[in-house]
Amino acid sequence: MKTIGICFGTSTIQVVEIDHSGARKSVSMRRRIVHDGDPAGVLKTFITSCKVADIDRIAITGREFRNSVALTSISEPQAVESALAAIYGDGGCPDALVSSGAETQLVYRLTNKCGIGAVYSGNKCASGGGEFFLQQIGRIGVTLEEAGMFAAQGKPYKIAGRCSVFCKSDCTHAMNKGEPRANIIAGLCRMMADKIADLIKDKSCRRLAVVGGGSLNTTMVTMLRERFDTVEIPDMADCFEAYGAALWAAENECLPLPADTTTLITLLPQSFGKHPPLADARDLVEFKPSFRGEPHDGDRCILGLDVGSTTTKAVLLRADDTAILASVYLRTDGDPITAARKCYTALHEQL
């Protein structure tokens, strides 16, 4: 028997395929697919690309979108319990399991038989989520792979985590005053670890497991290890709920995959009203073209520079007629001084 488990996350779809040969269960495929806000399109592409005829059962879990898919759906706690039972057996499981995702952080308090005794969630603020972390390192001009290297080398800069607006403002202020990128990224990891620790609160939690995309943030995990006796990353941590759904499917009957994949997804009706398209109001907008001029020797000019948290812009105007003689728009990349110098260089080259 072959089963597939699919978990719909805020930013990714996680897929796990398990081959059940007798008592032996082997993972034959695991994937994390970024859906860019289009889980329906990504799911259809995946179903079309895989050999559906070889799959006996499919179970899905995750976000609200799962209720729009014509497949057997289970709750995330059900999927988590299935995965826990397979990895830890009937005993020896951690005191708590943290599901660190792109948008939310959940803490499952576990029983001694790997059941879920209670679930705790944060204040829904985005600052502790993985997607917010990706946005901030993107503003600094660092890839996810580079962020891990930087964070391991940096001294954590204190960043507020109670609100995503304050958090972003702290990052911006740090960048503008020239704080090293390594310190800012380490500070973001520290803030995320602090939010998890605050969520747990109970000092009796000595052994902790971390799953979800946050389990891939090695610096955050290292900082959690400073607070708890044992912090472990279990097998299949990055696809934990999908793994549990695939295991659950082996023990329970599931709906068959529709013969026509176009009927796989039925979008639920929207519960809110809609405004008319913006294009209908195009005639109400007046676009002001910028006047460009040719530079001449002896022109008296004015330089305008705007260094923002994400982009830096510069414009050179001729004072006599305010004609634009040169302009540049580029990313700040967390280094406002270098960005300003690049603007001056670009203006000079245009002249």
mmCIF file of C-alpha atoms in Angstrom:
data_model
loop_
_atom_site.group_PDB
_atom_site.id
_atom_site.type_symbol
_atom_site.label_atom_id
_atom_site.label_comp_id
_atom_site.label_asym_id
_atom_site.label_seq_id
_atom_site.Cartn_x
_atom_site.Cartn_y
_atom_site.Cartn_z
ATOM 1 C CA MET A 1 0.000 0.000 0.000
ATOM 2 C CA LYS A 2 1.086 3.549 -0.775
ATOM 3 C CA THR A 3 -0.364 6.576 0.995
ATOM 4 C CA ILE A 4 0.177 10.311 0.669
ATOM 5 C CA GLY A 5 -0.211 12.950 3.354
ATOM 6 C CA ILE A 6 -0.562 16.615 2.402
ATOM 7 C CA CYS A 7 -0.395 19.562 4.800
ATOM 8 C CA PHE A 8 -1.474 23.036 3.672
ATOM 9 C CA GLY A 9 0.611 25.692 5.380
ATOM 10 C CA THR A 10 0.605 29.469 5.175
ATOM 11 C CA SER A 11 3.431 29.596 2.639
ATOM 12 C CA THR A 12 4.124 25.970 1.653
ATOM 13 C CA ILE A 13 2.450 22.665 0.894
ATOM 14 C CA GLN A 14 4.219 19.715 2.512
ATOM 15 C CA VAL A 15 3.826 16.302 0.888
ATOM 16 C CA VAL A 16 4.942 12.906 2.189
ATOM 17 C CA GLU A 17 4.497 9.565 0.439
ATOM 18 C CA ILE A 18 4.845 6.341 2.449
ATOM 19 C CA ASP A 19 5.254 2.821 1.121
ATOM 20 C CA HIS A 20 3.662 0.353 3.545
ATOM 21 C CA SER A 21 5.149 -3.086 2.869
ATOM 22 C CA GLY A 22 3.861 -5.322 5.635
ATOM 23 C CA ALA A 23 4.996 -3.981 9.008
ATOM 24 C CA ARG A 24 7.685 -1.896 7.340
ATOM 25 C CA LYS A 25 6.951 1.726 6.486
ATOM 26 C CA SER A 26 9.384 3.674 4.330
ATOM 27 C CA VAL A 27 9.154 7.281 3.151
ATOM 28 C CA SER A 28 9.450 7.213 -0.627
ATOM 29 C CA MET A 29 8.963 10.947 -1.164
ATOM 30 C CA ARG A 30 8.906 14.149 0.905
ATOM 31 C CA ARG A 31 8.593 17.680 -0.437
ATOM 32 C CA ARG A 32 8.028 21.246 0.730
ATOM 33 C CA ILE A 33 6.531 23.298 -2.108
ATOM 34 C CA VAL A 34 6.213 27.085 -1.869
ATOM 35 C CA HIS A 35 2.709 27.982 -3.087
ATOM 36 C CA ASP A 36 3.011 31.815 -3.229
ATOM 37 C CA GLY A 37 -0.611 32.226 -2.129
ATOM 38 C CA ASP A 38 -1.960 29.759 -4.710
ATOM 39 C CA PRO A 39 -2.344 26.420 -2.888
ATOM 40 C CA ALA A 40 -5.064 25.336 -5.328
ATOM 41 C CA GLY A 41 -2.806 25.736 -8.361
ATOM 42 C CA VAL A 42 0.151 24.043 -6.683
ATOM 43 C CA LEU A 43 -2.020 21.118 -5.543
ATOM 44 C CA LYS A 44 -3.424 20.583 -9.035
ATOM 45 C CA THR A 45 0.075 20.684 -10.525
ATOM 46 C CA PHE A 46 1.334 18.161 -7.980
ATOM 47 C CA ILE A 47 -1.603 15.774 -8.460
ATOM 48 C CA THR A 48 -1.168 15.961 -12.231
ATOM 49 C CA SER A 49 2.576 15.246 -12.024
ATOM 50 C CA CYS A 50 2.442 12.255 -9.639
ATOM 51 C CA LYS A 51 1.410 8.710 -10.573
ATOM 52 C CA VAL A 52 -2.016 8.748 -8.981
ATOM 53 C CA ALA A 53 -2.792 5.199 -10.080
ATOM 54 C CA ASP A 54 -0.029 3.949 -7.749
ATOM 55 C CA ILE A 55 -1.480 5.750 -4.711
ATOM 56 C CA ASP A 56 -4.010 3.877 -2.582
ATOM 57 C CA ARG A 57 -5.070 6.633 -0.168
ATOM 58 C CA ILE A 58 -4.585 10.365 0.347
ATOM 59 C CA ALA A 59 -5.297 12.350 3.528
ATOM 60 C CA ILE A 60 -4.892 16.097 3.954
ATOM 61 C CA THR A 61 -4.515 18.438 6.911
ATOM 62 C CA GLY A 62 -3.470 21.998 7.677
ATOM 63 C CA ARG A 63 -5.041 25.355 7.022
ATOM 64 C CA GLU A 64 -8.678 26.201 6.258
ATOM 65 C CA PHE A 65 -8.109 25.614 2.533
ATOM 66 C CA ARG A 66 -8.254 21.851 3.161
ATOM 67 C CA ASN A 67 -12.036 22.153 3.575
ATOM 68 C CA SER A 68 -12.261 23.124 -0.103
ATOM 69 C CA VAL A 69 -10.521 19.977 -1.358
ATOM 70 C CA ALA A 70 -12.478 16.832 -2.246
ATOM 71 C CA LEU A 71 -10.176 14.523 -0.258
ATOM 72 C CA THR A 72 -10.316 13.060 3.235
ATOM 73 C CA SER A 73 -9.376 15.753 5.738
ATOM 74 C CA ILE A 74 -8.139 15.425 9.320
ATOM 75 C CA SER A 75 -7.205 18.022 11.942
ATOM 76 C CA GLU A 76 -3.585 18.953 12.591
ATOM 77 C CA PRO A 77 -3.650 17.464 16.128
ATOM 78 C CA GLN A 78 -4.742 14.117 14.637
ATOM 79 C CA ALA A 79 -1.842 14.244 12.190
ATOM 80 C CA VAL A 80 0.591 15.242 14.943
ATOM 81 C CA GLU A 81 -0.479 12.333 17.165
ATOM 82 C CA SER A 82 -0.042 9.848 14.297
ATOM 83 C CA ALA A 83 3.489 11.114 13.630
ATOM 84 C CA LEU A 84 4.376 11.106 17.346
ATOM 85 C CA ALA A 85 3.216 7.503 17.739
ATOM 86 C CA ALA A 86 5.349 6.388 14.782
ATOM 87 C CA ILE A 87 8.496 8.211 15.915
ATOM 88 C CA TYR A 88 8.379 7.801 19.684
ATOM 89 C CA GLY A 89 6.195 4.723 20.170
ATOM 90 C CA ASP A 90 4.120 4.307 23.300
ATOM 91 C CA GLY A 91 6.534 6.088 25.620
ATOM 92 C CA GLY A 92 9.603 8.244 25.891
ATOM 93 C CA CYS A 93 8.061 11.202 24.074
ATOM 94 C CA PRO A 94 9.017 14.836 24.840
ATOM 95 C CA ASP A 95 7.162 16.972 27.383
ATOM 96 C CA ALA A 96 6.045 19.347 24.628
ATOM 97 C CA LEU A 97 6.176 19.723 20.881
ATOM 98 C CA VAL A 98 6.508 23.119 19.179
ATOM 99 C CA SER A 99 5.069 23.565 15.695
ATOM 100 C CA SER A 100 6.909 26.609 14.339
ATOM 101 C CA GLY A 101 5.364 27.650 11.046
ATOM 102 C CA ALA A 102 5.403 30.538 8.616
ATOM 103 C CA GLU A 103 2.649 32.429 10.417
ATOM 104 C CA THR A 104 1.891 30.770 13.752
ATOM 105 C CA GLN A 105 3.584 29.026 16.644
ATOM 106 C CA LEU A 106 1.777 26.247 18.506
ATOM 107 C CA VAL A 107 2.841 24.307 21.577
ATOM 108 C CA TYR A 108 1.374 20.844 22.136
ATOM 109 C CA ARG A 109 1.630 19.618 25.736
ATOM 110 C CA LEU A 110 2.124 15.836 25.444
ATOM 111 C CA THR A 111 1.068 12.942 27.635
ATOM 112 C CA ASN A 112 3.423 10.067 28.495
ATOM 113 C CA LYS A 113 1.793 8.014 25.711
ATOM 114 C CA CYS A 114 2.444 10.624 23.009
ATOM 115 C CA GLY A 115 -1.076 11.988 23.073
ATOM 116 C CA ILE A 116 -1.900 15.697 23.044
ATOM 117 C CA GLY A 117 -3.021 16.904 26.446
ATOM 118 C CA ALA A 118 -3.350 20.606 25.641
ATOM 119 C CA VAL A 119 -2.647 23.106 22.862
ATOM 120 C CA TYR A 120 -1.309 26.631 23.373
ATOM 121 C CA SER A 121 -1.084 29.299 20.686
ATOM 122 C CA GLY A 122 0.592 32.678 20.574
ATOM 123 C CA ASN A 123 -1.023 36.087 20.178
ATOM 124 C CA LYS A 124 -1.202 35.661 16.389
ATOM 125 C CA CYS A 125 1.419 38.368 15.899
ATOM 126 C CA ALA A 126 3.397 37.704 12.736
ATOM 127 C CA SER A 127 6.743 38.703 14.256
ATOM 128 C CA GLY A 128 7.445 35.192 15.557
ATOM 129 C CA GLY A 129 6.632 33.412 12.301
ATOM 130 C CA GLY A 130 8.962 32.122 9.639
ATOM 131 C CA GLU A 131 7.423 34.209 6.861
ATOM 132 C CA PHE A 132 8.120 37.416 8.809
ATOM 133 C CA PHE A 133 11.700 36.247 9.326
ATOM 134 C CA LEU A 134 12.083 35.704 5.564
ATOM 135 C CA GLN A 135 10.692 39.177 4.861
ATOM 136 C CA GLN A 136 13.165 40.836 7.213
ATOM 137 C CA ILE A 137 16.252 39.049 5.911
ATOM 138 C CA GLY A 138 15.015 39.852 2.390
ATOM 139 C CA ARG A 139 15.017 43.567 3.291
ATOM 140 C CA ILE A 140 18.582 43.170 4.523
ATOM 141 C CA GLY A 141 19.527 41.491 1.231
ATOM 142 C CA VAL A 142 20.390 38.074 2.664
ATOM 143 C CA THR A 143 19.270 34.636 1.456
ATOM 144 C CA LEU A 144 17.969 31.996 3.862
ATOM 145 C CA GLU A 145 21.210 30.023 3.535
ATOM 146 C CA GLU A 146 23.307 33.133 4.226
ATOM 147 C CA ALA A 147 21.076 34.067 7.177
ATOM 148 C CA GLY A 148 22.015 30.876 9.019
ATOM 149 C CA MET A 149 25.702 31.637 8.587
ATOM 150 C CA PHE A 150 25.306 35.274 9.660
ATOM 151 C CA ALA A 151 23.146 34.450 12.687
ATOM 152 C CA ALA A 152 25.654 31.919 13.999
ATOM 153 C CA GLN A 153 28.374 34.603 13.941
ATOM 154 C CA GLY A 154 26.386 37.563 15.283
ATOM 155 C CA LYS A 155 25.739 38.982 18.718
ATOM 156 C CA PRO A 156 21.924 39.232 19.065
ATOM 157 C CA TYR A 157 20.678 42.794 18.711
ATOM 158 C CA LYS A 158 17.669 43.387 20.991
ATOM 159 C CA ILE A 159 14.502 43.397 18.902
ATOM 160 C CA ALA A 160 10.947 43.796 20.204
ATOM 161 C CA GLY A 161 8.772 40.767 19.522
ATOM 162 C CA ARG A 162 5.432 41.852 20.972
ATOM 163 C CA CYS A 163 4.338 43.434 17.682
ATOM 164 C CA SER A 164 5.469 42.986 14.080
ATOM 165 C CA VAL A 165 5.388 46.777 13.542
ATOM 166 C CA PHE A 166 7.739 47.381 16.484
ATOM 167 C CA CYS A 167 9.910 44.475 15.355
ATOM 168 C CA LYS A 168 10.285 45.836 11.826
ATOM 169 C CA SER A 169 10.944 49.329 13.207
ATOM 170 C CA ASP A 170 13.715 47.964 15.439
ATOM 171 C CA CYS A 171 15.292 46.202 12.453
ATOM 172 C CA THR A 172 15.064 49.360 10.353
ATOM 173 C CA HIS A 173 16.600 51.527 13.089
ATOM 174 C CA ALA A 174 19.422 49.014 13.542
ATOM 175 C CA MET A 175 20.161 48.975 9.801
ATOM 176 C CA ASN A 176 20.097 52.756 9.528
ATOM 177 C CA LYS A 177 22.606 53.213 12.336
ATOM 178 C CA GLY A 178 24.955 50.645 10.774
ATOM 179 C CA GLU A 179 24.411 47.634 13.061
ATOM 180 C CA PRO A 180 26.084 44.566 11.470
ATOM 181 C CA ARG A 181 23.654 42.338 9.592
ATOM 182 C CA ALA A 182 24.821 39.315 11.576
ATOM 183 C CA ASN A 183 23.696 40.967 14.830
ATOM 184 C CA ILE A 184 20.269 41.884 13.426
ATOM 185 C CA ILE A 185 19.609 38.360 12.111
ATOM 186 C CA ALA A 186 20.799 36.827 15.376
ATOM 187 C CA GLY A 187 18.454 39.221 17.174
ATOM 188 C CA LEU A 188 15.527 38.046 15.056
ATOM 189 C CA CYS A 189 16.341 34.428 15.946
ATOM 190 C CA ARG A 190 16.589 35.354 19.622
ATOM 191 C CA MET A 191 13.213 37.099 19.480
ATOM 192 C CA MET A 192 11.593 33.994 17.913
ATOM 193 C CA ALA A 193 13.139 31.697 20.524
ATOM 194 C CA ASP A 194 11.953 34.026 23.296
ATOM 195 C CA LYS A 195 8.385 33.928 21.985
ATOM 196 C CA ILE A 196 8.399 30.127 22.034
ATOM 197 C CA ALA A 197 9.828 30.041 25.551
ATOM 198 C CA ASP A 198 7.239 32.580 26.746
ATOM 199 C CA LEU A 199 4.499 30.476 25.212
ATOM 200 C CA ILE A 200 5.625 27.390 27.138
ATOM 201 C CA LYS A 201 6.177 29.233 30.454
ATOM 202 C CA ASP A 202 5.856 26.004 32.477
ATOM 203 C CA LYS A 203 9.270 25.305 34.038
ATOM 204 C CA SER A 204 8.456 21.576 34.254
ATOM 205 C CA CYS A 205 8.950 21.284 30.498
ATOM 206 C CA ARG A 206 12.473 19.890 30.337
ATOM 207 C CA ARG A 207 12.385 18.045 27.013
ATOM 208 C CA LEU A 208 11.191 19.856 23.911
ATOM 209 C CA ALA A 209 10.782 18.836 20.258
ATOM 210 C CA VAL A 210 10.545 21.345 17.404
ATOM 211 C CA VAL A 211 8.827 20.692 14.065
ATOM 212 C CA GLY A 212 7.717 22.805 11.112
ATOM 213 C CA GLY A 213 9.759 25.208 9.012
ATOM 214 C CA GLY A 214 11.210 26.710 12.193
ATOM 215 C CA SER A 215 13.063 23.455 12.839
ATOM 216 C CA LEU A 216 15.315 24.410 9.906
ATOM 217 C CA ASN A 217 16.410 27.596 11.724
ATOM 218 C CA THR A 218 19.474 26.153 13.451
ATOM 219 C CA THR A 219 20.300 29.381 15.308
ATOM 220 C CA MET A 220 16.821 29.618 16.838
ATOM 221 C CA VAL A 221 17.034 25.955 17.867
ATOM 222 C CA THR A 222 20.460 26.561 19.443
ATOM 223 C CA MET A 223 19.014 29.460 21.453
ATOM 224 C CA LEU A 224 16.152 27.253 22.647
ATOM 225 C CA ARG A 225 18.749 24.741 23.853
ATOM 226 C CA GLU A 226 20.070 27.433 26.176
ATOM 227 C CA ARG A 227 16.666 27.469 27.915
ATOM 228 C CA PHE A 228 15.648 23.804 28.037
ATOM 229 C CA ASP A 229 17.489 20.670 29.101
ATOM 230 C CA THR A 230 16.813 18.888 25.806
ATOM 231 C CA VAL A 231 15.654 20.296 22.479
ATOM 232 C CA GLU A 232 15.423 17.774 19.662
ATOM 233 C CA ILE A 233 14.477 17.823 15.994
ATOM 234 C CA PRO A 234 12.577 14.573 15.338
ATOM 235 C CA ASP A 235 12.582 12.672 12.068
ATOM 236 C CA MET A 236 10.400 14.275 9.372
ATOM 237 C CA ALA A 237 10.304 17.523 11.401
ATOM 238 C CA ASP A 238 9.979 19.795 8.350
ATOM 239 C CA CYS A 239 6.988 17.769 7.043
ATOM 240 C CA PHE A 240 5.698 16.475 10.380
ATOM 241 C CA GLU A 241 1.940 16.982 9.903
ATOM 242 C CA ALA A 242 2.040 15.662 6.323
ATOM 243 C CA TYR A 243 3.919 12.600 7.592
ATOM 244 C CA GLY A 244 1.238 12.053 10.229
ATOM 245 C CA ALA A 245 -1.540 12.392 7.646
ATOM 246 C CA ALA A 246 0.104 9.758 5.423
ATOM 247 C CA LEU A 247 0.374 7.393 8.412
ATOM 248 C CA TRP A 248 -3.262 8.041 9.375
ATOM 249 C CA ALA A 249 -4.384 7.222 5.820
ATOM 250 C CA ALA A 250 -2.904 3.729 6.113
ATOM 251 C CA GLU A 251 -5.182 2.940 9.054
ATOM 252 C CA ASN A 252 -8.394 4.615 7.869
ATOM 253 C CA GLU A 253 -10.604 4.629 4.799
ATOM 254 C CA CYS A 254 -10.165 7.670 2.562
ATOM 255 C CA LEU A 255 -12.136 9.251 -0.233
ATOM 256 C CA PRO A 256 -10.926 8.228 -3.707
ATOM 257 C CA LEU A 257 -9.184 10.788 -5.858
ATOM 258 C CA PRO A 258 -11.715 12.308 -8.332
ATOM 259 C CA ALA A 259 -11.303 11.005 -11.878
ATOM 260 C CA ASP A 260 -11.536 14.591 -13.105
ATOM 261 C CA THR A 261 -8.960 16.688 -11.241
ATOM 262 C CA THR A 262 -10.815 19.877 -12.231
ATOM 263 C CA THR A 263 -13.420 18.934 -9.601
ATOM 264 C CA LEU A 264 -10.759 18.351 -6.940
ATOM 265 C CA ILE A 265 -11.108 21.860 -5.493
ATOM 266 C CA THR A 266 -14.360 23.660 -4.741
ATOM 267 C CA LEU A 267 -13.701 27.156 -3.482
ATOM 268 C CA LEU A 268 -15.945 28.167 -0.611
ATOM 269 C CA PRO A 269 -18.114 31.285 -1.091
ATOM 270 C CA GLN A 270 -16.563 34.450 0.255
ATOM 271 C CA SER A 271 -18.066 35.783 3.471
ATOM 272 C CA PHE A 272 -17.270 39.425 2.684
ATOM 273 C CA GLY A 273 -18.339 41.927 0.055
ATOM 274 C CA LYS A 274 -16.200 43.173 -2.802
ATOM 275 C CA HIS A 275 -15.466 46.630 -4.177
ATOM 276 C CA PRO A 276 -15.657 47.336 -7.930
ATOM 277 C CA PRO A 277 -12.390 46.757 -9.831
ATOM 278 C CA LEU A 278 -9.896 49.623 -9.579
ATOM 279 C CA ALA A 279 -9.663 49.630 -13.374
ATOM 280 C CA ASP A 280 -13.211 51.057 -13.479
ATOM 281 C CA ALA A 281 -11.887 54.257 -11.850
ATOM 282 C CA ARG A 282 -8.930 54.750 -14.182
ATOM 283 C CA ASP A 283 -10.476 57.858 -15.721
ATOM 284 C CA LEU A 284 -10.389 59.542 -12.290
ATOM 285 C CA VAL A 285 -6.602 59.308 -12.101
ATOM 286 C CA GLU A 286 -4.298 61.898 -13.670
ATOM 287 C CA PHE A 287 -0.723 60.781 -14.317
ATOM 288 C CA LYS A 288 1.926 63.509 -14.168
ATOM 289 C CA PRO A 289 4.862 62.731 -16.462
ATOM 290 C CA SER A 290 8.274 63.734 -15.193
ATOM 291 C CA PHE A 291 10.144 66.322 -17.238
ATOM 292 C CA ARG A 292 13.597 65.127 -18.244
ATOM 293 C CA GLY A 293 16.292 67.529 -19.301
ATOM 294 C CA GLU A 294 19.766 67.348 -20.832
ATOM 295 C CA PRO A 295 22.619 68.296 -18.456
ATOM 296 C CA HIS A 296 24.945 71.120 -19.485
ATOM 297 C CA ASP A 297 28.213 72.449 -18.118
ATOM 298 C CA GLY A 298 27.558 75.101 -15.515
ATOM 299 C CA ASP A 299 24.075 73.833 -14.508
ATOM 300 C CA ARG A 300 23.199 74.633 -10.898
ATOM 301 C CA CYS A 301 21.713 71.399 -9.483
ATOM 302 C CA ILE A 302 19.917 70.099 -6.408
ATOM 303 C CA LEU A 303 20.437 66.544 -5.140
ATOM 304 C CA GLY A 304 17.639 64.724 -3.327
ATOM 305 C CA LEU A 305 18.390 61.464 -1.490
ATOM 306 C CA ASP A 306 15.891 59.191 0.312
ATOM 307 C CA VAL A 307 17.345 56.254 2.248
ATOM 308 C CA GLY A 308 14.535 53.870 3.175
ATOM 309 C CA SER A 309 14.538 50.579 5.057
ATOM 310 C CA THR A 310 14.070 48.622 1.823
ATOM 311 C CA THR A 311 15.066 50.936 -1.044
ATOM 312 C CA THR A 312 17.230 54.015 -1.571
ATOM 313 C CA LYS A 313 16.397 56.672 -4.166
ATOM 314 C CA ALA A 314 18.227 59.716 -5.527
ATOM 315 C CA VAL A 315 17.263 62.466 -7.984
ATOM 316 C CA LEU A 316 19.344 65.294 -9.489
ATOM 317 C CA LEU A 317 17.274 68.368 -10.474
ATOM 318 C CA ARG A 318 18.351 71.454 -12.391
ATOM 319 C CA ALA A 319 17.526 74.421 -10.166
ATOM 320 C CA ASP A 320 16.469 76.770 -13.004
ATOM 321 C CA ASP A 321 13.628 74.634 -14.446
ATOM 322 C CA THR A 322 13.418 71.634 -12.017
ATOM 323 C CA ALA A 323 14.121 69.283 -14.893
ATOM 324 C CA ILE A 324 15.300 65.806 -13.835
ATOM 325 C CA LEU A 325 18.841 65.288 -15.092
ATOM 326 C CA ALA A 326 19.505 61.871 -13.503
ATOM 327 C CA SER A 327 17.806 59.452 -11.108
ATOM 328 C CA VAL A 328 18.382 56.059 -9.515
ATOM 329 C CA TYR A 329 16.313 53.573 -7.483
ATOM 330 C CA LEU A 330 17.977 50.583 -5.791
ATOM 331 C CA ARG A 331 17.719 48.292 -2.761
ATOM 332 C CA THR A 332 19.209 49.362 0.561
ATOM 333 C CA ASP A 333 20.180 45.768 1.461
ATOM 334 C CA GLY A 334 20.622 46.677 5.112
ATOM 335 C CA ASP A 335 23.576 48.989 4.404
ATOM 336 C CA PRO A 336 22.380 52.604 3.978
ATOM 337 C CA ILE A 337 25.868 54.104 3.662
ATOM 338 C CA THR A 338 26.882 51.812 0.805
ATOM 339 C CA ALA A 339 23.463 52.280 -0.826
ATOM 340 C CA ALA A 340 23.894 56.083 -0.746
ATOM 341 C CA ARG A 341 27.366 55.789 -2.279
ATOM 342 C CA LYS A 342 25.977 53.551 -5.038
ATOM 343 C CA CYS A 343 23.374 56.214 -5.777
ATOM 344 C CA TYR A 344 26.047 58.920 -6.127
ATOM 345 C CA THR A 345 28.067 56.643 -8.422
ATOM 346 C CA ALA A 346 25.022 55.900 -10.599
ATOM 347 C CA LEU A 347 24.139 59.590 -10.904
ATOM 348 C CA HIS A 348 27.714 60.403 -11.897
ATOM 349 C CA GLU A 349 27.694 57.674 -14.546
ATOM 350 C CA GLN A 350 24.432 59.012 -16.025
ATOM 351 C CA LEU A 351 25.975 62.490 -16.317
#
